[in-house]
PDB file of C-alpha atoms in Angstrom:
ATOM      1  CA  PHE A   1       3.541  27.278  13.347  1.00 70.00           C
ATOM      2  CA  HIS A   2       1.942  30.242  14.995  1.00 81.00           C
ATOM      3  CA  ASP A   3      -1.361  28.419  15.556  1.00 80.00           C
ATOM      4  CA  LYS A   4      -2.105  29.767  18.695  1.00 81.00           C
ATOM      5  CA  LYS A   5      -5.889  28.700  18.768  1.00 82.00           C
ATOM      6  CA  ASN A   6      -5.019  25.115  17.435  1.00 83.00           C
ATOM      7  CA  VAL A   7      -7.182  25.811  14.535  1.00 86.00           C
ATOM      8  CA  LEU A   8      -4.988  24.295  11.953  1.00 87.00           C
ATOM      9  CA  LEU A   9      -3.979  21.474  14.335  1.00 85.00           C
ATOM     10  CA  CYS A  10      -7.700  20.489  14.766  1.00 87.00           C
ATOM     11  CA  ILE A  11      -8.506  20.527  10.978  1.00 90.00           C
ATOM     12  CA  SER A  12      -5.374  18.696   9.766  1.00 87.00           C
ATOM     13  CA  SER A  13      -5.834  16.143  12.633  1.00 89.00           C
ATOM     14  CA  ILE A  14      -9.532  15.454  11.664  1.00 90.00           C
ATOM     15  CA  VAL A  15      -8.720  15.271   7.789  1.00 90.00           C
ATOM     16  CA  ILE A  16      -5.975  12.702   8.874  1.00 88.00           C
ATOM     17  CA  VAL A  17      -8.507  10.498  11.012  1.00 89.00           C
ATOM     18  CA  VAL A  18     -11.169  10.558   8.639  1.00 90.00           C
ATOM     19  CA  PHE A  19      -9.212   9.820   5.392  1.00 88.00           C
ATOM     20  CA  PHE A  20      -6.708   7.659   7.017  1.00 88.00           C
ATOM     21  CA  LEU A  21      -9.699   5.382   8.271  1.00 89.00           C
ATOM     22  CA  VAL A  22     -10.830   4.803   4.958  1.00 90.00           C
ATOM     23  CA  TYR A  23      -7.275   4.460   3.564  1.00 88.00           C
ATOM     24  CA  THR A  24      -6.688   1.576   6.365  1.00 91.00           C
ATOM     25  CA  ALA A  25      -9.855  -0.123   5.226  1.00 92.00           C
ATOM     26  CA  SER A  26      -8.469  -0.348   1.664  1.00 91.00           C
ATOM     27  CA  ALA A  27      -5.294  -1.846   2.854  1.00 90.00           C
ATOM     28  CA  PHE A  28      -7.326  -4.449   5.010  1.00 92.00           C
ATOM     29  CA  ALA A  29      -9.452  -5.320   1.914  1.00 91.00           C
ATOM     30  CA  ALA A  30      -6.375  -5.871  -0.031  1.00 88.00           C
ATOM     31  CA  GLY A  31      -5.047  -8.451   2.737  1.00 88.00           C
ATOM     32  CA  GLY A  32      -8.474 -10.048   2.651  1.00 89.00           C
ATOM     33  CA  LYS A  33      -8.367 -10.476  -1.293  1.00 86.00           C
ATOM     34  CA  LEU A  34      -4.780 -11.699  -1.231  1.00 84.00           C
ATOM     35  CA  PHE A  35      -5.633 -14.371   1.253  1.00 84.00           C
ATOM     36  CA  HIS A  36      -8.880 -15.285  -0.538  1.00 84.00           C
ATOM     37  CA  ALA A  37      -7.073 -15.596  -3.983  1.00 80.00           C
ATOM     38  CA  VAL A  38      -4.162 -17.495  -2.794  1.00 80.00           C
ATOM     39  CA  THR A  39      -5.800 -20.013  -0.407  1.00 82.00           C
ATOM     40  CA  GLY A  40      -9.477 -19.969  -1.316  1.00 84.00           C
ATOM     41  CA  VAL A  41     -10.370 -19.216   2.269  1.00 88.00           C
ATOM     42  CA  ASP A  42     -13.568 -17.202   2.562  1.00 91.00           C
ATOM     43  CA  TYR A  43     -13.043 -13.452   2.138  1.00 91.00           C
ATOM     44  CA  THR A  44     -14.436 -12.528   5.591  1.00 93.00           C
ATOM     45  CA  VAL A  45     -12.260 -15.066   7.400  1.00 93.00           C
ATOM     46  CA  ALA A  46      -9.211 -13.869   5.291  1.00 89.00           C
ATOM     47  CA  LEU A  47      -9.917 -10.250   6.147  1.00 91.00           C
ATOM     48  CA  THR A  48     -10.407 -11.064  10.003  1.00 93.00           C
ATOM     49  CA  ILE A  49      -6.866 -12.859  10.051  1.00 90.00           C
ATOM     50  CA  GLY A  50      -5.231 -10.007   8.268  1.00 88.00           C
ATOM     51  CA  ALA A  51      -6.710  -7.360  10.293  1.00 90.00           C
ATOM     52  CA  VAL A  52      -5.978  -9.018  13.773  1.00 91.00           C
ATOM     53  CA  VAL A  53      -2.286  -9.797  12.817  1.00 88.00           C
ATOM     54  CA  ILE A  54      -1.560  -6.152  11.779  1.00 86.00           C
ATOM     55  CA  LEU A  55      -3.672  -4.914  14.914  1.00 87.00           C
ATOM     56  CA  LEU A  56      -1.709  -6.858  17.321  1.00 86.00           C
ATOM     57  CA  TYR A  57       1.872  -5.991  16.415  1.00 81.00           C
ATOM     58  CA  THR A  58       0.870  -2.251  15.965  1.00 80.00           C
ATOM     59  CA  PHE A  59      -0.849  -2.093  19.331  1.00 78.00           C
ATOM     60  CA  MET A  60       1.891  -3.934  21.036  1.00 81.00           C
ATOM     61  CA  GLY A  61       5.044  -2.625  19.475  1.00 79.00           C
ATOM     62  CA  GLY A  62       4.100   0.816  18.437  1.00 77.00           C
ATOM     63  CA  PHE A  63       6.494   3.039  16.403  1.00 80.00           C
ATOM     64  CA  MET A  64       9.548   0.871  16.614  1.00 81.00           C
ATOM     65  CA  ALA A  65       7.744  -2.404  15.809  1.00 81.00           C
ATOM     66  CA  VAL A  66       6.120  -0.515  12.536  1.00 80.00           C
ATOM     67  CA  CYS A  67       9.562   0.735  11.541  1.00 82.00           C
ATOM     68  CA  VAL A  68      11.484  -2.510  11.729  1.00 84.00           C
ATOM     69  CA  THR A  69       8.678  -4.609  10.128  1.00 82.00           C
ATOM     70  CA  ASP A  70       8.276  -1.906   7.363  1.00 82.00           C
ATOM     71  CA  PHE A  71      12.069  -2.040   6.663  1.00 86.00           C
ATOM     72  CA  ILE A  72      11.953  -5.878   6.188  1.00 87.00           C
ATOM     73  CA  GLN A  73       8.685  -5.669   4.309  1.00 84.00           C
ATOM     74  CA  GLY A  74       9.927  -2.801   1.864  1.00 85.00           C
ATOM     75  CA  MET A  75      12.770  -4.813   0.826  1.00 88.00           C
ATOM     76  CA  LEU A  76      10.673  -7.947   0.104  1.00 88.00           C
ATOM     77  CA  MET A  77       8.227  -5.796  -1.672  1.00 87.00           C
ATOM     78  CA  LEU A  78      11.065  -4.057  -3.882  1.00 90.00           C
ATOM     79  CA  VAL A  79      12.574  -7.518  -4.834  1.00 90.00           C
ATOM     80  CA  ALA A  80       9.072  -8.754  -5.900  1.00 90.00           C
ATOM     81  CA  LEU A  81       8.271  -5.690  -7.785  1.00 91.00           C
ATOM     82  CA  LEU A  82      11.564  -5.707  -9.709  1.00 93.00           C
ATOM     83  CA  ALA A  83      11.933  -9.407 -10.378  1.00 92.00           C
ATOM     84  CA  VAL A  84       8.254 -10.581 -11.586  1.00 92.00           C
ATOM     85  CA  PRO A  85       7.634  -7.933 -14.206  1.00 92.00           C
ATOM     86  CA  LEU A  86      11.210  -8.360 -15.583  1.00 92.00           C
ATOM     87  CA  MET A  87      10.830 -12.381 -15.791  1.00 91.00           C
ATOM     88  CA  ALA A  88       7.379 -12.176 -17.018  1.00 89.00           C
ATOM     89  CA  TYR A  89       8.486  -9.631 -20.072  1.00 89.00           C
ATOM     90  CA  ALA A  90      11.213 -12.125 -20.841  1.00 88.00           C
ATOM     91  CA  VAL A  91       8.590 -14.788 -21.342  1.00 86.00           C
ATOM     92  CA  VAL A  92       6.289 -12.311 -23.248  1.00 84.00           C
ATOM     93  CA  SER A  93       9.080 -10.934 -25.490  1.00 82.00           C
ATOM     94  CA  GLY A  94       9.521 -14.499 -26.958  1.00 77.00           C
ATOM     95  CA  ASN A  95       6.110 -15.077 -27.559  1.00 72.00           C
ATOM     96  CA  GLY A  96       5.653 -12.618 -30.320  1.00 72.00           C
ATOM     97  CA  GLY A  97       6.298  -9.441 -28.387  1.00 76.00           C
ATOM     98  CA  LEU A  98       4.482  -7.118 -25.907  1.00 80.00           C
ATOM     99  CA  ARG A  99       2.740  -4.860 -28.288  1.00 81.00           C
ATOM    100  CA  GLU A 100       1.319  -7.851 -30.577  1.00 81.00           C
ATOM    101  CA  LEU A 101       0.127  -9.613 -27.347  1.00 79.00           C
ATOM    102  CA  LEU A 102      -1.500  -6.293 -26.053  1.00 80.00           C
ATOM    103  CA  ASP A 103      -3.176  -5.860 -29.622  1.00 79.00           C
ATOM    104  CA  ALA A 104      -4.499  -9.518 -29.226  1.00 76.00           C
ATOM    105  CA  SER A 105      -5.732  -9.106 -25.701  1.00 74.00           C
ATOM    106  CA  GLY A 106      -8.363  -6.640 -26.949  1.00 73.00           C
ATOM    107  CA  VAL A 107      -7.290  -3.554 -24.931  1.00 75.00           C
ATOM    108  CA  ALA A 108      -9.233  -0.489 -25.939  1.00 72.00           C
ATOM    109  CA  GLY A 109      -7.637   1.460 -29.112  1.00 74.00           C
ATOM    110  CA  GLY A 110      -4.761  -1.221 -29.333  1.00 77.00           C
ATOM    111  CA  SER A 111      -1.174  -1.162 -27.749  1.00 79.00           C
ATOM    112  CA  ASP A 112      -0.433   2.334 -28.942  1.00 78.00           C
ATOM    113  CA  SER A 113      -3.426   3.836 -27.131  1.00 76.00           C
ATOM    114  CA  TYR A 114      -2.989   1.563 -24.042  1.00 76.00           C
ATOM    115  CA  MET A 115       0.748   2.457 -23.495  1.00 77.00           C
ATOM    116  CA  SER A 116       0.254   6.294 -24.336  1.00 76.00           C
ATOM    117  CA  LEU A 117       0.415   8.578 -21.410  1.00 71.00           C
ATOM    118  CA  TRP A 118      -2.106  10.977 -23.022  1.00 72.00           C
ATOM    119  CA  GLN A 119      -4.959   8.770 -24.048  1.00 69.00           C
ATOM    120  CA  ASN A 120      -6.541   8.968 -20.495  1.00 64.00           C
ATOM    121  CA  ARG A 121      -8.955  11.654 -19.400  1.00 71.00           C
ATOM    122  CA  ALA A 122      -7.423  14.673 -18.033  1.00 75.00           C
ATOM    123  CA  ILE A 123      -8.996  14.087 -14.587  1.00 76.00           C
ATOM    124  CA  ASP A 124      -7.298  10.622 -14.353  1.00 76.00           C
ATOM    125  CA  ILE A 125      -3.825  12.230 -15.123  1.00 77.00           C
ATOM    126  CA  ILE A 126      -4.314  15.134 -12.751  1.00 81.00           C
ATOM    127  CA  SER A 127      -5.471  12.549  -9.931  1.00 79.00           C
ATOM    128  CA  GLN A 128      -2.723  10.303 -10.378  1.00 77.00           C
ATOM    129  CA  LEU A 129      -0.254  13.517 -10.210  1.00 81.00           C
ATOM    130  CA  ALA A 130      -1.963  14.597  -7.130  1.00 80.00           C
ATOM    131  CA  TRP A 131      -1.468  11.313  -5.370  1.00 76.00           C
ATOM    132  CA  GLY A 132       1.877  10.947  -6.776  1.00 76.00           C
ATOM    133  CA  LEU A 133       3.273  14.462  -5.707  1.00 80.00           C
ATOM    134  CA  GLY A 134       1.269  14.306  -2.518  1.00 80.00           C
ATOM    135  CA  TYR A 135       3.213  11.069  -1.608  1.00 77.00           C
ATOM    136  CA  CYS A 136       6.184  13.349  -0.522  1.00 77.00           C
ATOM    137  CA  GLY A 137       3.948  15.006   2.270  1.00 81.00           C
ATOM    138  CA  MET A 138       1.820  12.066   3.376  1.00 82.00           C
ATOM    139  CA  PRO A 139       1.976  11.876   7.179  1.00 81.00           C
ATOM    140  CA  HIS A 140       2.744   8.163   7.352  1.00 78.00           C
ATOM    141  CA  ILE A 141       5.934   8.880   5.084  1.00 80.00           C
ATOM    142  CA  LEU A 142       6.986  12.054   7.120  1.00 81.00           C
ATOM    143  CA  THR A 143       7.006  10.329  10.484  1.00 79.00           C
ATOM    144  CA  ARG A 144       9.890   8.203   9.255  1.00 79.00           C
ATOM    145  CA  PHE A 145      12.091  11.312   8.831  1.00 83.00           C
ATOM    146  CA  MET A 146      11.144  12.688  12.215  1.00 80.00           C
ATOM    147  CA  ALA A 147      13.030   9.544  13.556  1.00 80.00           C
ATOM    148  CA  VAL A 148      16.199  10.046  11.994  1.00 86.00           C
ATOM    149  CA  LYS A 149      19.123  10.137  14.383  1.00 85.00           C
ATOM    150  CA  SER A 150      20.646  13.490  13.280  1.00 87.00           C
ATOM    151  CA  GLN A 151      20.036  16.032  10.628  1.00 87.00           C
ATOM    152  CA  LYS A 152      23.262  14.836   8.887  1.00 87.00           C
ATOM    153  CA  GLU A 153      21.359  11.663   7.981  1.00 89.00           C
ATOM    154  CA  LEU A 154      18.584  13.477   6.367  1.00 88.00           C
ATOM    155  CA  ASN A 155      20.291  13.988   2.673  1.00 87.00           C
ATOM    156  CA  LYS A 156      21.155  10.217   2.784  1.00 89.00           C
ATOM    157  CA  SER A 157      17.498   9.207   3.954  1.00 88.00           C
ATOM    158  CA  LYS A 158      16.015  11.412   1.089  1.00 86.00           C
ATOM    159  CA  GLY A 159      18.188   9.854  -1.598  1.00 90.00           C
ATOM    160  CA  ILE A 160      17.240   6.385  -0.325  1.00 89.00           C
ATOM    161  CA  ALA A 161      13.546   7.167   0.002  1.00 86.00           C
ATOM    162  CA  ILE A 162      13.432   8.612  -3.523  1.00 87.00           C
ATOM    163  CA  VAL A 163      15.132   6.002  -5.421  1.00 91.00           C
ATOM    164  CA  TRP A 164      12.838   3.406  -3.551  1.00 87.00           C
ATOM    165  CA  VAL A 165       9.757   5.215  -4.562  1.00 85.00           C
ATOM    166  CA  ALA A 166      10.683   5.868  -8.199  1.00 89.00           C
ATOM    167  CA  LEU A 167      11.579   2.153  -8.614  1.00 91.00           C
ATOM    168  CA  SER A 168       8.772   0.596  -6.873  1.00 88.00           C
ATOM    169  CA  LEU A 169       6.089   3.031  -8.541  1.00 85.00           C
ATOM    170  CA  THR A 170       7.595   2.706 -11.977  1.00 89.00           C
ATOM    171  CA  PHE A 171       7.773  -1.148 -11.815  1.00 92.00           C
ATOM    172  CA  ALA A 172       4.158  -1.131 -10.555  1.00 88.00           C
ATOM    173  CA  CYS A 173       3.132   0.441 -13.678  1.00 86.00           C
ATOM    174  CA  ILE A 174       5.190  -1.951 -15.816  1.00 89.00           C
ATOM    175  CA  ILE A 175       3.491  -4.799 -13.942  1.00 90.00           C
ATOM    176  CA  GLY A 176       0.067  -3.485 -15.335  1.00 85.00           C
ATOM    177  CA  VAL A 177       1.269  -3.453 -18.810  1.00 85.00           C
ATOM    178  CA  VAL A 178       3.272  -6.594 -19.035  1.00 88.00           C
ATOM    179  CA  GLY A 179       0.589  -8.435 -16.897  1.00 87.00           C
ATOM    180  CA  ARG A 180      -2.180  -7.436 -19.438  1.00 83.00           C
ATOM    181  CA  ALA A 181      -0.138  -9.378 -22.299  1.00 83.00           C
ATOM    182  CA  TYR A 182       1.435 -12.101 -20.106  1.00 85.00           C
ATOM    183  CA  LEU A 183      -1.892 -13.421 -18.585  1.00 83.00           C
ATOM    184  CA  TYR A 184      -3.726 -13.176 -21.913  1.00 76.00           C
ATOM    185  CA  PRO A 185      -5.734 -15.279 -22.659  1.00 70.00           C
ATOM    186  CA  GLU A 186      -5.632 -17.700 -19.662  1.00 68.00           C
ATOM    187  CA  VAL A 187      -6.624 -15.362 -16.897  1.00 64.00           C
ATOM    188  CA  LEU A 188      -7.528 -12.096 -18.795  1.00 65.00           C
ATOM    189  CA  GLY A 189      -9.469 -12.252 -21.812  1.00 57.00           C
ATOM    190  CA  SER A 190     -11.772 -14.774 -23.252  1.00 50.00           C
ATOM    191  CA  ALA A 191     -10.754 -17.792 -21.430  1.00 49.00           C
ATOM    192  CA  GLY A 192     -10.808 -15.901 -17.878  1.00 50.00           C
ATOM    193  CA  ALA A 193     -12.490 -12.972 -16.582  1.00 53.00           C
ATOM    194  CA  ASP A 194     -10.534 -12.535 -13.221  1.00 58.00           C
ATOM    195  CA  SER A 195     -10.395  -8.961 -11.451  1.00 66.00           C
ATOM    196  CA  ALA A 196      -7.763  -6.593 -12.580  1.00 73.00           C
ATOM    197  CA  GLU A 197      -6.956  -6.192  -8.934  1.00 76.00           C
ATOM    198  CA  ASN A 198      -5.445  -9.682  -9.014  1.00 81.00           C
ATOM    199  CA  VAL A 199      -2.963  -9.161 -11.785  1.00 85.00           C
ATOM    200  CA  PHE A 200       0.057  -9.195  -9.664  1.00 88.00           C
ATOM    201  CA  ILE A 201      -1.169 -12.212  -7.751  1.00 87.00           C
ATOM    202  CA  ASN A 202      -1.999 -14.085 -10.995  1.00 87.00           C
ATOM    203  CA  MET A 203       1.315 -13.200 -12.419  1.00 89.00           C
ATOM    204  CA  ILE A 204       3.355 -14.564  -9.539  1.00 91.00           C
ATOM    205  CA  THR A 205       1.332 -17.885  -9.253  1.00 88.00           C
ATOM    206  CA  HIS A 206       1.451 -18.390 -13.021  1.00 88.00           C
ATOM    207  CA  LEU A 207       5.002 -17.520 -13.441  1.00 90.00           C
ATOM    208  CA  PHE A 208       6.347 -19.592 -10.624  1.00 90.00           C
ATOM    209  CA  THR A 209       4.086 -22.668 -10.700  1.00 88.00           C
ATOM    210  CA  LYS A 210       3.210 -23.206 -14.307  1.00 84.00           C
ATOM    211  CA  GLN A 211       6.134 -21.538 -16.014  1.00 82.00           C
ATOM    212  CA  TYR A 212       9.224 -22.294 -13.773  1.00 86.00           C
ATOM    213  CA  ALA A 213       7.820 -24.730 -11.324  1.00 85.00           C
ATOM    214  CA  LEU A 214       9.086 -22.819  -8.258  1.00 89.00           C
ATOM    215  CA  PRO A 215       6.159 -22.935  -5.944  1.00 89.00           C
ATOM    216  CA  PHE A 216       8.457 -21.759  -2.818  1.00 91.00           C
ATOM    217  CA  VAL A 217       9.733 -18.644  -4.706  1.00 90.00           C
ATOM    218  CA  ALA A 218       5.868 -17.924  -5.665  1.00 90.00           C
ATOM    219  CA  GLY A 219       5.236 -17.967  -1.928  1.00 89.00           C
ATOM    220  CA  ILE A 220       8.028 -15.714  -1.103  1.00 89.00           C
ATOM    221  CA  PHE A 221       6.836 -12.984  -3.756  1.00 88.00           C
ATOM    222  CA  LEU A 222       3.224 -13.176  -2.639  1.00 88.00           C
ATOM    223  CA  CYS A 223       4.499 -12.305   0.772  1.00 85.00           C
ATOM    224  CA  GLY A 224       5.824  -9.337  -1.068  1.00 83.00           C
ATOM    225  CA  ILE A 225       2.259  -8.283  -1.834  1.00 84.00           C
ATOM    226  CA  LEU A 226       1.271  -8.948   1.869  1.00 83.00           C
ATOM    227  CA  ALA A 227       4.396  -6.980   2.941  1.00 82.00           C
ATOM    228  CA  ALA A 228       3.129  -3.915   0.864  1.00 81.00           C
ATOM    229  CA  ILE A 229      -0.521  -4.156   2.446  1.00 84.00           C
ATOM    230  CA  MET A 230       0.817  -4.703   6.210  1.00 83.00           C
ATOM    231  CA  SER A 231       3.485  -1.895   5.904  1.00 82.00           C
ATOM    232  CA  THR A 232       0.638   0.618   4.568  1.00 83.00           C
ATOM    233  CA  ALA A 233      -2.073  -0.373   7.077  1.00 86.00           C
ATOM    234  CA  ASP A 234       0.341  -0.413  10.091  1.00 85.00           C
ATOM    235  CA  SER A 235       1.607   3.049   9.279  1.00 85.00           C
ATOM    236  CA  GLN A 236      -1.800   4.522   8.933  1.00 86.00           C
ATOM    237  CA  LEU A 237      -3.001   3.005  12.033  1.00 87.00           C
ATOM    238  CA  LEU A 238      -0.039   4.441  13.876  1.00 85.00           C
ATOM    239  CA  VAL A 239      -0.432   7.868  12.361  1.00 87.00           C
ATOM    240  CA  THR A 240      -4.181   8.040  13.022  1.00 89.00           C
ATOM    241  CA  ALA A 241      -3.540   7.189  16.711  1.00 87.00           C
ATOM    242  CA  SER A 242      -0.927  10.038  16.896  1.00 86.00           C
ATOM    243  CA  SER A 243      -3.157  12.378  15.509  1.00 89.00           C
ATOM    244  CA  VAL A 244      -6.080  11.611  18.006  1.00 90.00           C
ATOM    245  CA  SER A 245      -3.708  11.146  21.020  1.00 89.00           C
ATOM    246  CA  GLU A 246      -0.960  13.749  20.505  1.00 85.00           C
ATOM    247  CA  ASP A 247      -2.900  16.474  18.642  1.00 86.00           C
ATOM    248  CA  ILE A 248      -6.437  16.315  19.627  1.00 87.00           C
ATOM    249  CA  TYR A 249      -6.297  14.649  23.002  1.00 87.00           C
ATOM    250  CA  LYS A 250      -3.052  16.261  24.327  1.00 86.00           C
ATOM    251  CA  GLY A 251      -2.863  19.346  21.948  1.00 84.00           C
ATOM    252  CA  VAL A 252      -6.516  20.630  22.528  1.00 83.00           C
ATOM    253  CA  VAL A 253      -8.565  18.384  25.164  1.00 85.00           C
ATOM    254  CA  ASN A 254      -6.058  17.681  27.877  1.00 86.00           C
ATOM    255  CA  LYS A 255      -2.623  19.550  27.617  1.00 83.00           C
ATOM    256  CA  GLU A 256      -1.311  18.362  30.766  1.00 83.00           C
ATOM    257  CA  ALA A 257      -2.074  14.746  30.133  1.00 84.00           C
ATOM    258  CA  SER A 258       0.780  12.534  31.259  1.00 88.00           C
ATOM    259  CA  ASP A 259       2.823  10.172  28.537  1.00 86.00           C
ATOM    260  CA  LYS A 260       0.729   7.188  30.281  1.00 89.00           C
ATOM    261  CA  LYS A 261      -2.546   8.901  29.431  1.00 89.00           C
ATOM    262  CA  VAL A 262      -1.532   9.657  25.868  1.00 89.00           C
ATOM    263  CA  LEU A 263      -0.236   6.245  25.251  1.00 87.00           C
ATOM    264  CA  MET A 264      -3.630   4.645  26.662  1.00 90.00           C
ATOM    265  CA  VAL A 265      -5.607   7.080  24.226  1.00 91.00           C
ATOM    266  CA  SER A 266      -3.384   6.003  21.397  1.00 89.00           C
ATOM    267  CA  ARG A 267      -3.885   2.264  22.017  1.00 88.00           C
ATOM    268  CA  ILE A 268      -7.737   2.802  22.156  1.00 91.00           C
ATOM    269  CA  THR A 269      -7.640   4.647  19.025  1.00 90.00           C
ATOM    270  CA  VAL A 270      -5.615   1.855  17.178  1.00 88.00           C
ATOM    271  CA  VAL A 271      -8.434  -0.740  18.269  1.00 90.00           C
ATOM    272  CA  VAL A 272     -11.336   1.682  17.370  1.00 92.00           C
ATOM    273  CA  VAL A 273      -9.918   2.670  14.030  1.00 90.00           C
ATOM    274  CA  ALA A 274      -8.952  -0.968  13.125  1.00 91.00           C
ATOM    275  CA  ILE A 275     -12.750  -2.201  14.039  1.00 93.00           C
ATOM    276  CA  ILE A 276     -14.204   0.764  11.950  1.00 93.00           C
ATOM    277  CA  ALA A 277     -11.865  -0.013   8.981  1.00 93.00           C
ATOM    278  CA  TYR A 278     -12.763  -3.645   9.186  1.00 94.00           C
ATOM    279  CA  ILE A 279     -16.311  -2.836   8.982  1.00 94.00           C
ATOM    280  CA  ILE A 280     -15.849  -0.809   5.881  1.00 93.00           C
ATOM    281  CA  ALA A 281     -13.840  -3.496   4.288  1.00 93.00           C
ATOM    282  CA  LEU A 282     -16.258  -6.261   5.006  1.00 92.00           C
ATOM    283  CA  ASN A 283     -17.868  -5.800   1.599  1.00 88.00           C
ATOM    284  CA  PRO A 284     -16.005  -7.976  -0.877  1.00 84.00           C
ATOM    285  CA  ASN A 285     -17.296  -5.994  -3.758  1.00 83.00           C
ATOM    286  CA  ASN A 286     -15.484  -2.934  -2.952  1.00 82.00           C
ATOM    287  CA  SER A 287     -12.462  -2.192  -4.937  1.00 82.00           C
ATOM    288  CA  ILE A 288      -9.102  -1.469  -3.474  1.00 81.00           C
ATOM    289  CA  MET A 289      -8.463   1.677  -5.602  1.00 79.00           C
ATOM    290  CA  GLY A 290     -12.186   2.721  -5.056  1.00 81.00           C
ATOM    291  CA  LEU A 291     -11.741   2.717  -1.439  1.00 82.00           C
TER     292      LEU A 291
END
C-alpha cells in the first residue's frame, strides 16, 4: 500500500525467495529421511524421488493442484497426529506411567525439568514464540485465504484454520514427550541411538508392527508424515514462484507482461528453486530443524 517505488515489494519478495528456498530444502530433506528410514533406500535416491514428485504436480497443476492435495494431506496428517500419541500414551500409562519412564530414559533434569515450559533458555522460548505467532502471517498460509470464494466465508475459514493449527501443533509437542518415554530403551536410550528427528516414524512403526501387528495402518500413518512434508514443500515452491513472477517480474521488471509470460516465469522459477533446494538438501547430515 502506497509503495509507489516498489521498495517494500522488492524487499519482501527477496526475503520470501531467499528464506523459502532454504525452507523448501528442509522439506525435501524431511522427505528423503522418511523414505530412507522406512524403506532403507539410499538417502540421495529417496531425496530425488520425493523432490521429483512434488515438483511435477506443483509445476503441472499450480495453485489448484496444491490446494486440493493440501486438503487431503492435511486431513491425513491430522488423523495421524491425534491417533499415534494417544495410542502410545495408552501403552505407556500401563507400563509404570509417563513420568517414571521419562526419569528412567535419562532426560536432563528428570521428568519435571523435561516437561517444564521454563527450563529452556530464553532464546529458545522467544524463537519458538516468534515462529508460532508468525505462522499467522506466513505467505503460504495467507494465500489460502486469498482464494476464499467470498468475504462471508472468512470467519468460518479462520475458525477452521485456528482449530486445525492448535490441534496439530499441540499434538506435535505431545509426540515429543510421549515418544521419549514410549521408545525407551529400544530406540532411544542405551539399546538404541536413533535420531530424535525419527521419533514419530519410530513411534508409528513400533506401535503398529510390534505392538498391534497392523502394518497396513502403519503405512497409512507414515503417509501422514509424507503428507506434512509434501504440503509444506509444494506451498513454499508456489509462493516463491509467485513472488518472482508476480511481484518481481510483473511488478518491477516488466509491468506490461502478459499472463502467458508470467506463467512461464513462474514455472521456470518452480524448477530453479526446486533444483537449488535439492542441492542444499543433498547433505544427509543436515538436520531438518537446522535448515
